Coordinates of C-alpha atoms and ligand atoms in Angstrom, one line a residue:
Chain A
M1 CA 35.9 52.3 8.4
G2 CA 34.5 55.8 8.0
D3 CA 36.9 58.4 6.7
A4 CA 39.1 60.1 9.2
S5 CA 38.2 63.6 8.4
G6 CA 34.6 63.1 9.5
E7 CA 35.7 61.9 13.0
V8 CA 36.3 64.0 16.0
A9 CA 40.0 64.7 16.4
I10 CA 40.8 64.1 20.0
T11 CA 44.5 64.1 20.4
D12 CA 45.1 67.6 21.7
E13 CA 41.9 68.0 23.7
E14 CA 41.1 66.7 27.1
P15 CA 39.1 63.5 26.8
K16 CA 35.4 63.8 27.5
V17 CA 33.9 60.5 28.5
G18 CA 30.3 59.5 28.5
V19 CA 29.3 56.7 30.9
Y20 CA 26.2 54.6 30.3
V21 CA 25.2 52.1 32.9
C22 CA 22.7 49.4 31.8
E23 CA 20.0 47.8 33.9
C24 CA 19.4 44.9 31.4
G25 CA 15.8 44.7 32.7
I26 CA 16.5 43.3 36.1
N27 CA 19.5 41.2 35.1
I28 CA 21.8 43.9 36.4
S29 CA 19.6 46.1 38.5
A30 CA 18.6 43.2 40.7
T31 CA 22.0 43.1 42.3
V32 CA 23.7 46.3 41.3
D33 CA 22.3 49.7 42.2
V34 CA 22.8 51.2 38.7
E35 CA 21.6 54.6 39.6
R36 CA 24.2 54.9 42.4
V37 CA 26.9 53.6 40.0
A38 CA 26.0 56.2 37.4
E39 CA 25.9 58.9 40.1
L40 CA 29.3 57.9 41.5
A41 CA 30.8 57.8 38.0
K42 CA 30.0 61.5 37.6
T43 CA 32.8 62.2 40.1
L44 CA 35.4 60.3 38.0
P45 CA 38.1 62.3 36.1
N46 CA 37.2 63.2 32.5
V47 CA 33.6 62.1 32.9
E48 CA 31.3 64.5 31.1
V49 CA 28.0 62.7 31.3
S50 CA 26.9 59.6 33.2
R51 CA 23.5 58.0 32.8
F52 CA 21.7 54.7 33.4
Y53 CA 19.1 53.2 31.2
K54 CA 16.9 50.1 31.1
Y55 CA 18.3 48.5 27.9
M56 CA 21.4 50.2 26.5
C57 CA 21.5 48.0 23.4
S58 CA 18.0 48.9 22.4
D59 CA 17.4 51.5 19.7
P60 CA 16.5 54.3 22.2
G61 CA 19.5 53.3 24.3
Q62 CA 21.8 53.7 21.4
Q63 CA 20.1 56.9 20.4
L64 CA 20.9 58.2 23.9
I65 CA 24.6 57.7 23.3
K66 CA 24.5 59.2 19.9
N67 CA 22.7 62.3 21.1
D68 CA 25.2 62.8 23.9
I69 CA 28.1 62.5 21.6
K70 CA 26.7 65.3 19.5
E71 CA 25.5 67.4 22.3
H72 CA 28.4 67.1 24.7
N73 CA 31.1 66.6 22.1
L74 CA 32.1 63.3 23.8
T75 CA 35.5 61.9 22.7
H76 CA 35.1 58.5 24.4
V77 CA 32.3 56.2 25.5
V78 CA 32.1 53.7 28.3
V79 CA 29.2 51.3 28.5
A80 CA 28.8 49.3 31.7
S81 CA 26.6 46.4 30.8
C82 CA 27.0 42.8 29.6
S83 CA 30.2 41.1 28.4
P84 CA 32.0 42.8 25.5
R85 CA 31.9 39.4 23.9
M86 CA 28.2 40.0 23.5
H87 CA 27.7 43.7 22.6
E88 CA 31.0 45.3 22.0
P89 CA 30.5 45.3 18.2
T90 CA 27.0 46.8 18.6
F91 CA 28.2 49.8 20.6
K92 CA 31.3 50.2 18.4
A93 CA 29.0 50.5 15.4
C94 CA 26.8 52.9 17.3
I95 CA 29.5 55.4 18.2
E96 CA 30.9 55.1 14.8
E97 CA 27.6 56.2 13.3
A98 CA 27.7 59.2 15.6
G99 CA 31.1 60.1 14.1
L100 CA 33.5 58.8 16.8
N101 CA 36.3 56.4 16.1
S102 CA 35.1 53.0 17.1
Y103 CA 38.2 52.3 19.1
C104 CA 37.5 55.1 21.5
F105 CA 35.1 52.7 23.3
E106 CA 35.4 50.7 26.4
M107 CA 33.0 48.3 28.1
A108 CA 32.7 47.4 31.8
N109 CA 31.4 43.9 32.2
I110 CA 29.0 44.3 35.1
R111 CA 26.6 41.5 34.2
E112 CA 28.4 38.2 33.5
Q113 CA 31.3 39.2 35.8
C114 CA 29.3 41.1 38.5
S115 CA 25.6 41.0 38.9
W116 CA 25.2 37.4 37.9
V117 CA 27.9 36.1 40.2
H118 CA 27.2 38.0 43.3
K119 CA 24.2 38.3 45.7
D120 CA 25.2 41.1 48.1
K121 CA 23.8 44.2 46.5
D122 CA 26.1 46.7 48.3
M123 CA 29.3 44.8 47.5
A124 CA 28.2 44.1 43.9
T125 CA 27.4 47.8 43.5
M126 CA 30.8 48.9 44.7
K127 CA 32.5 46.3 42.5
A128 CA 30.5 47.5 39.5
Y129 CA 31.6 51.1 40.3
S130 CA 35.3 50.1 40.5
L131 CA 34.9 48.2 37.1
V132 CA 33.4 51.4 35.7
A133 CA 36.2 53.5 37.2
A134 CA 38.8 51.2 35.6
A135 CA 37.0 51.4 32.2
V136 CA 36.9 55.2 32.4
A137 CA 40.6 55.4 33.2
R138 CA 41.4 53.2 30.3
A139 CA 39.0 54.9 27.9
S140 CA 40.7 58.3 28.6
L141 CA 43.9 56.8 27.3
L142 CA 42.5 55.3 24.1
E143 CA 43.6 56.8 20.8
P144 CA 41.7 56.4 17.6
L145 CA 42.9 53.7 15.3
E146 CA 42.7 53.3 11.6
K147 CA 42.0 50.0 9.9
M148 CA 44.6 49.4 7.2
K149 CA 44.7 47.2 4.2
I150 CA 48.0 45.3 3.7
S151 CA 48.5 43.4 0.4
V152 CA 49.3 39.8 0.6
T153 CA 51.4 37.6 -1.6
P154 CA 48.9 35.2 -3.1
T155 CA 51.3 32.2 -3.0
A156 CA 51.4 29.0 -1.1
L157 CA 54.2 26.9 0.2
V158 CA 53.7 23.2 0.9
I159 CA 56.4 21.5 2.8
G160 CA 56.8 17.7 2.2
A161 CA 55.8 16.0 -1.0
G162 CA 54.2 12.8 0.4
I163 CA 50.7 12.0 -0.8
A164 CA 49.3 14.6 1.6
G165 CA 51.6 17.4 0.4
I166 CA 51.1 16.4 -3.2
Q167 CA 47.3 16.5 -2.9
A168 CA 47.4 19.8 -0.9
A169 CA 49.6 21.4 -3.6
L170 CA 47.4 20.2 -6.4
D171 CA 44.2 21.5 -4.6
I172 CA 45.8 24.9 -4.0
A173 CA 47.2 25.1 -7.5
D174 CA 43.9 24.1 -9.0
T175 CA 42.2 27.1 -7.4
G176 CA 44.7 29.3 -9.4
Y177 CA 47.4 30.1 -6.8
K178 CA 51.1 29.7 -7.4
T179 CA 52.3 26.9 -5.2
Y180 CA 55.8 25.9 -4.1
L181 CA 56.2 22.3 -3.1
V182 CA 59.4 21.6 -1.2
E183 CA 60.6 18.0 -0.7
R184 CA 63.7 17.0 1.2
T185 CA 64.5 13.8 -0.8
P186 CA 65.3 13.7 -4.5
S187 CA 61.8 12.4 -5.4
V188 CA 58.2 13.2 -4.5
G189 CA 56.0 10.4 -3.3
G190 CA 57.1 9.8 0.3
R191 CA 55.9 6.8 2.2
M192 CA 53.1 5.9 -0.1
A193 CA 55.7 5.2 -2.8
Q194 CA 57.0 2.4 -0.6
L195 CA 53.7 0.7 -0.2
D196 CA 52.1 -1.9 -2.3
K197 CA 48.5 -1.7 -1.1
T198 CA 46.6 0.8 1.0
F199 CA 44.4 0.0 3.9
P200 CA 41.5 -0.7 4.2
T201 CA 40.4 -1.2 0.5
L202 CA 43.7 -2.8 -0.5
D203 CA 43.8 -0.6 -3.6
C204 CA 47.0 -0.5 -5.5
S205 CA 49.1 2.2 -3.9
A206 CA 51.1 3.1 -7.0
C207 CA 47.9 3.4 -9.1
I208 CA 46.7 6.2 -6.9
L209 CA 50.0 7.9 -6.3
T210 CA 51.9 7.9 -9.6
P211 CA 49.4 9.9 -11.7
K212 CA 49.4 12.6 -8.9
M213 CA 53.2 12.6 -8.9
V214 CA 53.1 13.3 -12.6
D215 CA 50.4 16.0 -12.2
V216 CA 52.4 17.8 -9.5
A217 CA 55.5 17.9 -11.7
R218 CA 53.5 19.2 -14.7
H219 CA 51.1 21.6 -13.1
P220 CA 51.7 25.1 -14.5
N221 CA 51.0 26.6 -11.0
I222 CA 53.3 24.4 -9.1
E223 CA 57.0 24.9 -8.7
L224 CA 58.6 21.7 -7.5
L225 CA 61.7 22.0 -5.3
T226 CA 62.9 18.5 -4.7
Y227 CA 66.1 17.7 -2.9
S228 CA 65.6 21.0 -1.1
E229 CA 65.0 22.0 2.5
V230 CA 63.3 24.9 4.3
T231 CA 66.0 26.6 6.4
D232 CA 64.3 29.7 7.6
I233 CA 60.7 31.1 7.9
D234 CA 60.2 34.8 8.6
G235 CA 57.4 37.3 8.3
Y236 CA 53.7 37.1 9.1
V237 CA 50.4 35.8 7.8
G238 CA 50.1 36.8 4.1
N239 CA 53.7 37.9 3.8
Y240 CA 56.0 35.1 4.7
K241 CA 59.6 35.0 3.6
V242 CA 60.9 31.5 3.4
K243 CA 64.5 30.4 2.7
V244 CA 64.8 27.1 0.8
K245 CA 68.1 25.4 0.4
K246 CA 68.3 23.7 -2.9
K247 CA 70.9 21.0 -2.6
A248 CA 73.5 20.6 -5.4
R249 CA 72.1 18.4 -8.1
S250 CA 75.2 18.1 -10.2
V251 CA 73.4 18.3 -13.5
D252 CA 72.1 21.2 -15.5
E253 CA 68.4 21.0 -14.8
T254 CA 67.4 22.9 -17.9
K255 CA 69.2 20.5 -20.1
C256 CA 68.5 17.2 -18.3
T257 CA 65.8 15.1 -20.0
G258 CA 66.0 12.3 -17.5
C259 CA 67.5 9.9 -20.0
G260 CA 69.7 8.3 -17.3
V261 CA 72.7 7.8 -19.5
C262 CA 74.8 9.7 -17.0
T263 CA 74.5 7.0 -14.4
E264 CA 76.6 4.7 -16.7
N265 CA 79.4 7.2 -16.8
C266 CA 79.2 8.3 -13.3
P267 CA 82.7 8.2 -11.7
V268 CA 81.2 7.7 -8.2
L269 CA 80.2 4.1 -7.3
L270 CA 77.9 3.8 -4.4
Q271 CA 76.9 0.2 -4.2
P272 CA 75.3 -1.0 -1.0
Q273 CA 78.0 -3.6 -0.4
I274 CA 76.4 -4.9 2.8
Y275 CA 73.8 -6.8 0.9
E276 CA 76.1 -9.1 -0.9
R277 CA 77.9 -12.2 0.2
P278 CA 81.3 -11.1 1.6
K279 CA 84.1 -12.0 -0.7
E280 CA 86.3 -13.2 2.1
A281 CA 85.6 -14.8 5.5
P282 CA 84.7 -11.8 7.7
E283 CA 85.8 -11.4 11.3
V284 CA 83.3 -13.0 13.7
R285 CA 82.9 -13.5 17.4
E286 CA 83.2 -17.0 18.8
R287 CA 83.9 -18.5 15.4
E288 CA 84.1 -22.1 16.7
N289 CA 80.7 -22.0 18.4
V290 CA 79.2 -20.5 15.3
D291 CA 80.8 -23.1 13.1
E292 CA 79.4 -25.8 15.4
L293 CA 75.9 -24.3 15.1
I294 CA 76.2 -24.4 11.4
S295 CA 77.4 -28.0 11.2
K296 CA 74.7 -29.1 13.6
H297 CA 72.1 -28.3 11.0
S298 CA 74.0 -29.3 7.9
H299 CA 71.8 -32.3 7.2
Y300 CA 68.9 -29.9 6.4
E301 CA 68.5 -28.9 2.9
A302 CA 67.7 -25.3 3.9
P303 CA 69.2 -24.9 7.4
L304 CA 69.1 -21.1 7.6
V305 CA 66.1 -20.7 9.9
Q306 CA 67.3 -23.3 12.3
I307 CA 70.7 -21.8 12.4
L308 CA 69.3 -18.3 12.9
L309 CA 67.2 -19.5 15.8
D310 CA 70.2 -21.1 17.5
V311 CA 72.3 -18.0 17.0
N312 CA 69.5 -15.9 18.4
E313 CA 69.3 -18.1 21.4
K314 CA 73.0 -18.1 22.0
F315 CA 73.7 -14.4 21.7
R316 CA 70.1 -13.3 22.6
Y317 CA 70.0 -11.6 19.2
L318 CA 71.5 -11.8 15.7
P319 CA 74.9 -9.9 15.7
K320 CA 75.7 -8.4 12.4
D321 CA 79.1 -10.0 12.1
V322 CA 77.6 -13.4 12.6
L323 CA 75.1 -12.8 9.8
E324 CA 77.9 -11.7 7.5
Y325 CA 79.8 -14.8 8.4
L326 CA 76.7 -17.0 7.8
S327 CA 76.3 -15.4 4.4
F328 CA 79.8 -16.3 3.6
K329 CA 79.7 -19.8 5.0
L330 CA 76.4 -20.8 3.6
D331 CA 76.8 -18.9 0.3
I332 CA 73.5 -17.1 0.8
P333 CA 73.3 -13.4 -0.1
L334 CA 73.2 -11.2 3.0
S335 CA 70.0 -9.7 1.7
V336 CA 68.3 -13.1 1.8
I337 CA 69.5 -13.6 5.4
Y338 CA 68.1 -10.2 6.4
R339 CA 64.8 -11.1 4.7
V340 CA 64.5 -14.2 6.9
A341 CA 65.8 -12.5 10.0
T342 CA 63.3 -9.7 9.8
F343 CA 60.4 -11.9 9.0
Y344 CA 60.2 -14.0 12.2
K345 CA 59.1 -12.3 15.4
S346 CA 61.3 -14.6 17.5
L347 CA 64.5 -13.3 15.8
S348 CA 65.9 -10.0 16.9
L349 CA 68.5 -7.7 15.3
V350 CA 69.1 -5.8 18.5
P351 CA 70.4 -7.3 21.8
R352 CA 67.7 -8.6 24.1
G353 CA 67.9 -8.6 27.8
H354 CA 68.6 -11.5 30.1
F355 CA 64.9 -11.4 30.8
H356 CA 63.0 -10.6 27.6
I357 CA 59.6 -9.4 28.4
K358 CA 56.8 -9.4 25.8
V359 CA 53.6 -7.6 26.6
C360 CA 50.5 -8.5 24.6
L361 CA 48.6 -5.6 23.1
G362 CA 46.1 -7.7 21.3
T363 CA 42.5 -6.5 21.5
A364 CA 41.6 -8.6 24.5
C365 CA 44.6 -7.4 26.5
H366 CA 44.3 -3.9 25.2
V367 CA 40.8 -3.4 26.6
R368 CA 41.9 -4.8 29.9
G369 CA 44.6 -2.1 30.2
A370 CA 47.7 -3.6 28.5
R371 CA 48.9 -0.1 27.7
K372 CA 49.3 0.6 31.5
I373 CA 51.2 -2.7 31.8
V374 CA 53.6 -1.6 29.1
D375 CA 54.1 1.7 30.9
A376 CA 54.6 -0.1 34.2
V377 CA 57.2 -2.4 32.7
R378 CA 59.0 0.4 31.1
S379 CA 59.2 2.5 34.2
N380 CA 60.2 -0.5 36.3
I381 CA 63.1 -1.5 34.1
A382 CA 64.2 2.1 33.5
D383 CA 67.0 2.0 36.0
T384 CA 67.9 -1.6 36.2
E385 CA 71.2 -2.9 35.1
E386 CA 71.8 -2.6 31.3
G387 CA 71.1 -5.9 29.5
L388 CA 69.0 -7.4 32.3
F389 CA 65.6 -6.6 30.9
S390 CA 64.3 -5.8 27.5
L391 CA 60.7 -5.0 26.5
E392 CA 58.8 -5.9 23.4
R393 CA 55.2 -5.3 22.5
V394 CA 53.4 -8.0 20.6
N395 CA 50.0 -8.4 19.1
C396 CA 48.4 -11.5 20.7
L397 CA 50.2 -14.2 22.6
G398 CA 47.2 -16.5 22.2
A399 CA 46.4 -16.2 25.9
C400 CA 43.5 -13.8 25.7
A401 CA 41.5 -15.5 28.5
I402 CA 44.1 -14.5 31.1
G403 CA 44.9 -11.0 29.8
P404 CA 46.5 -8.7 30.3
T405 CA 49.3 -11.1 29.6
L406 CA 53.0 -10.8 29.6
V407 CA 55.7 -13.4 28.9
V408 CA 59.2 -13.4 30.4
N409 CA 61.4 -15.5 28.2
D410 CA 59.0 -18.4 27.8
D411 CA 57.0 -18.1 31.0
Y412 CA 53.5 -16.8 30.8
H413 CA 52.1 -14.4 33.4
G414 CA 48.4 -13.7 33.2
N415 CA 46.0 -11.2 34.8
M416 CA 48.7 -8.7 35.2
S417 CA 48.3 -5.5 37.1
I418 CA 50.6 -2.6 37.7
S419 CA 51.5 -3.8 41.2
K420 CA 52.0 -7.4 40.0
V421 CA 54.4 -6.2 37.4
G422 CA 56.4 -4.5 40.1
E423 CA 56.6 -7.6 42.2
L424 CA 57.4 -9.9 39.3
L425 CA 60.3 -7.7 38.1
T426 CA 61.7 -7.3 41.5
S427 CA 61.7 -11.0 42.1
L428 CA 63.4 -11.6 38.8
E429 CA 66.0 -9.1 39.6
T430 CA 66.7 -10.7 43.0
E431 CA 66.8 -14.2 41.4
Y432 CA 69.4 -12.9 38.9
N433 CA 71.6 -11.3 41.5
E434 CA 71.6 -14.4 43.6
T435 CA 72.7 -16.6 40.8
K436 CA 75.3 -14.1 39.9
E437 CA 76.6 -14.2 43.5
E438 CA 76.7 -18.0 43.5
V439 CA 78.8 -17.9 40.4
V440 CA 81.2 -15.5 42.0
E441 CA 81.4 -17.6 45.2
E442 CA 82.2 -20.8 43.4
Chain B
M1 CA 34.7 39.5 54.5
T2 CA 33.7 39.0 58.0
D3 CA 37.1 38.9 59.5
G4 CA 38.4 42.3 58.7
H5 CA 40.8 41.8 55.8
D6 CA 39.0 41.9 52.4
P7 CA 41.6 41.0 49.8
L8 CA 41.7 42.5 46.3
I9 CA 42.6 40.3 43.4
V10 CA 43.6 41.5 40.0
A11 CA 42.9 38.8 37.4
F12 CA 44.4 39.1 33.9
C13 CA 42.2 36.9 31.7
C14 CA 42.9 36.2 28.0
N15 CA 40.1 37.2 25.7
W16 CA 39.8 33.8 24.0
C17 CA 39.4 31.3 26.8
S18 CA 39.6 32.5 30.3
Y19 CA 37.5 35.7 29.9
A20 CA 34.9 33.6 28.2
G21 CA 35.2 31.1 31.1
A22 CA 34.5 33.9 33.5
D23 CA 31.5 35.0 31.4
L24 CA 30.3 31.4 31.6
A25 CA 30.5 31.5 35.4
G26 CA 28.1 34.4 35.1
M27 CA 25.8 32.7 32.6
S28 CA 25.5 29.7 34.9
R29 CA 25.1 32.0 37.9
T30 CA 28.1 30.3 39.7
Q31 CA 28.7 32.5 42.7
Y32 CA 32.1 33.7 43.8
P33 CA 33.3 36.6 46.1
T34 CA 33.4 40.1 44.8
N35 CA 37.1 40.5 45.5
V36 CA 38.2 40.0 41.9
R37 CA 38.7 42.6 39.2
I38 CA 39.1 41.0 35.8
I39 CA 41.3 42.7 33.2
R40 CA 40.7 41.5 29.7
V41 CA 43.9 40.9 27.7
M42 CA 44.2 39.5 24.2
C43 CA 46.5 36.7 25.3
S44 CA 47.9 35.7 28.7
G45 CA 51.3 35.9 27.0
M46 CA 51.1 39.7 26.9
V47 CA 51.0 40.1 30.6
H48 CA 54.5 41.4 31.2
P49 CA 55.9 40.6 34.7
N50 CA 56.1 44.3 35.3
L51 CA 52.4 44.6 35.1
V52 CA 52.1 42.0 37.8
I53 CA 54.7 43.7 40.0
D54 CA 52.9 47.1 39.4
A55 CA 49.6 45.6 40.6
F56 CA 51.3 44.4 43.8
T57 CA 53.1 47.7 44.5
K58 CA 49.9 49.5 43.9
G59 CA 48.2 47.5 46.6
A60 CA 46.7 44.4 45.0
D61 CA 46.7 41.5 47.5
G62 CA 46.8 38.8 44.8
V63 CA 47.3 38.6 41.1
L64 CA 45.9 35.9 38.9
I65 CA 46.8 35.2 35.3
C66 CA 44.4 33.0 33.4
G67 CA 45.1 31.7 29.9
C68 CA 44.0 29.0 27.5
H69 CA 45.2 25.5 28.2
P70 CA 48.6 24.7 26.6
G71 CA 48.0 23.9 23.0
D72 CA 44.9 26.0 22.8
C73 CA 46.4 29.5 22.8
H74 CA 44.9 31.6 20.1
Y75 CA 48.4 32.8 19.2
I76 CA 49.8 29.3 19.3
E77 CA 52.5 29.6 22.0
G78 CA 51.5 32.8 24.0
N79 CA 50.6 30.8 27.0
L80 CA 53.9 28.9 27.0
R81 CA 55.6 32.2 27.3
T82 CA 53.3 33.0 30.2
E83 CA 54.4 29.9 31.9
K84 CA 58.0 30.9 31.7
R85 CA 57.2 34.4 32.8
A86 CA 55.3 33.0 35.8
D87 CA 58.6 31.4 37.0
A88 CA 60.3 34.8 36.7
I89 CA 57.4 36.5 38.5
E90 CA 57.7 34.1 41.5
L91 CA 61.4 34.9 41.8
M92 CA 60.7 38.6 41.6
L93 CA 58.1 38.4 44.3
E94 CA 60.7 36.9 46.7
D95 CA 62.9 40.0 46.1
F96 CA 59.9 42.2 46.8
G97 CA 59.3 40.4 50.1
L98 CA 56.0 39.0 48.9
E99 CA 54.7 35.5 49.4
P100 CA 54.7 33.5 46.1
E101 CA 51.2 32.3 47.0
R102 CA 49.9 35.8 46.2
F103 CA 50.5 35.0 42.6
R104 CA 48.7 32.3 40.6
L105 CA 48.7 31.1 37.0
E106 CA 45.7 29.0 35.9
W107 CA 44.6 27.5 32.6
I108 CA 40.9 28.1 32.2
S109 CA 39.0 27.3 29.1
A110 CA 35.9 28.9 27.8
S111 CA 33.9 25.9 29.2
E112 CA 35.4 26.1 32.7
G113 CA 33.2 28.7 34.4
Q114 CA 33.0 26.5 37.4
R115 CA 36.8 26.2 37.6
F116 CA 37.2 30.0 37.4
A117 CA 34.9 30.4 40.4
E118 CA 36.8 27.7 42.3
V119 CA 40.1 29.4 41.7
V120 CA 38.8 32.8 42.9
N121 CA 37.3 31.1 46.0
E122 CA 40.6 29.4 46.8
M123 CA 42.6 32.5 46.2
V124 CA 40.4 34.6 48.5
E125 CA 40.8 32.0 51.2
Q126 CA 44.5 31.9 50.8
L127 CA 44.9 35.7 50.8
R128 CA 42.8 36.1 53.9
M129 CA 45.3 33.8 55.6
L130 CA 48.2 35.8 54.3
G131 CA 46.8 39.1 55.4
P132 CA 47.1 42.4 53.5
N133 CA 49.8 43.2 51.0
P134 CA 52.5 45.0 52.9
Y135 CA 52.7 47.6 50.1
Q136 CA 49.2 48.8 50.9
T137 CA 49.4 52.3 52.3
Ligands
LIG1 S1 23.4 46.1 26.6 FE1 23.8 44.1 27.4 S2 23.3 44.3 29.6 FE2 22.3 46.1 28.5 S3 20.3 45.4 28.0 FE3 21.6 44.9 26.2 S4 22.2 42.8 26.6 FE4 21.4 43.6 28.6
LIG2 S1 45.0 33.4 23.7 FE1 44.5 32.5 25.6 S2 46.5 32.2 26.4 FE2 47.0 33.0 24.5

């Protein structure tokens, strides 16, 4: 930006606008009568000079503008030519060289948005003229602007210290910037710390992650804020103000060496009780029936899976109280029961509907539009009676040849389509309502 | 333009997508009627409802706001604001006794020159049927 003193001060004077209409060879002049536009523009308020020329952006074209600025003391310039996305920078630089503020410039787009999109010469000419008139009106109101420099705080904030956040913080810090790394939980690491291997190379997850966790804690440019949350972000690019809530850590951070002795003396005991075998027989629904299920399989050495299958069939899922009761009765830790219960696909920890629908999303079904089937089922069951239908997505039902496939309880339905889903679900619903009525009648 | 009324459309186009879209219509020589006057704004979100009402009270037969598709706005959520404003504008038009069809909001990306021409064509048709803006003196 040139220095302000060299520029023409315009604020108190009447604006003097120069208008330059470009022919662009024949690109504009073929459909717009540029001479007429330039002539008409002379009558517009504030217009001092108005000219047309073959190629405004060429050196002689630009020179024309520069000479006029000097000669006529122009305060503003309007060029009617191509799109400002093309030559705005060119002309801005041009008038700046002639001592005008580059913001006292306006462009009328009479090529891309006029001569190239219209055929009728009269109408295109009138449109070009009205675009020029608008540009002149706007130009007369333009005030010179100064470019300013605003200092920025060369600091970065990374939110979330999973592997991505850790790596980002390390990369930024390595380039020499101070970096704040905020993590909501007490430890960095995120999801990756819960994994054993990573896809697709099956590399050891911890072997990649842990060295980076250490780096991030030790890096001189990184300030680690764990167990903290961002509560407010304010400001703008380069000058943000961020509020971070550091949750109480109940130890003196400067003195803590991480020895862990405090845990032995901690007065608060938070043991996850639910994973142990209950000490007393817990309350359970339909105790007799559950007892019967247990005794039915008592000849097995390890009856748990069989019992769980039966429970699942009876209640259509594994109720929590029943699992606790099983833990007590069979003397198996609840954690083991959960391990088994979550391993098998046929067991469910949430209630399933009277009709449990499984939609296959295996490759074969997927390419035949299984996603649409899932959507169709979902929208069809949306306003049915609660507990009537439930939906599960599975990966391969072993019936690829008839895909897209869905299974209702144990019945397979192949070659599904959106309309077939609708028919099937309606017939199931009617069937269910009929049986319900029969029961009532009896 | 044959049947008497020749409507005037003021189109606010955001610099980053829709203005470039209109430029593309030019570069591909897609023809549309001369009834539209494009005003370049940095973001569709800066078109205050008053500007639209101003345009109408000063005689525009139709007003078109074009912005980037949702999610593409150069200023992140400018066009979402535009969408909300469009609802307000429609309500205001009713109060002014103007048909809501005179106003239109369209998402036009830099690659949709064709679409821009289509929209202008449709709007000109529509406005011909509606006749001149009653505020025209
Ligand atoms: S200024 Fe634009 S319209 Fe004129 S000759 Fe140059 S490219 Fe063509
Ligand atoms: S920049 Fe195009 S709508 Fe905001």
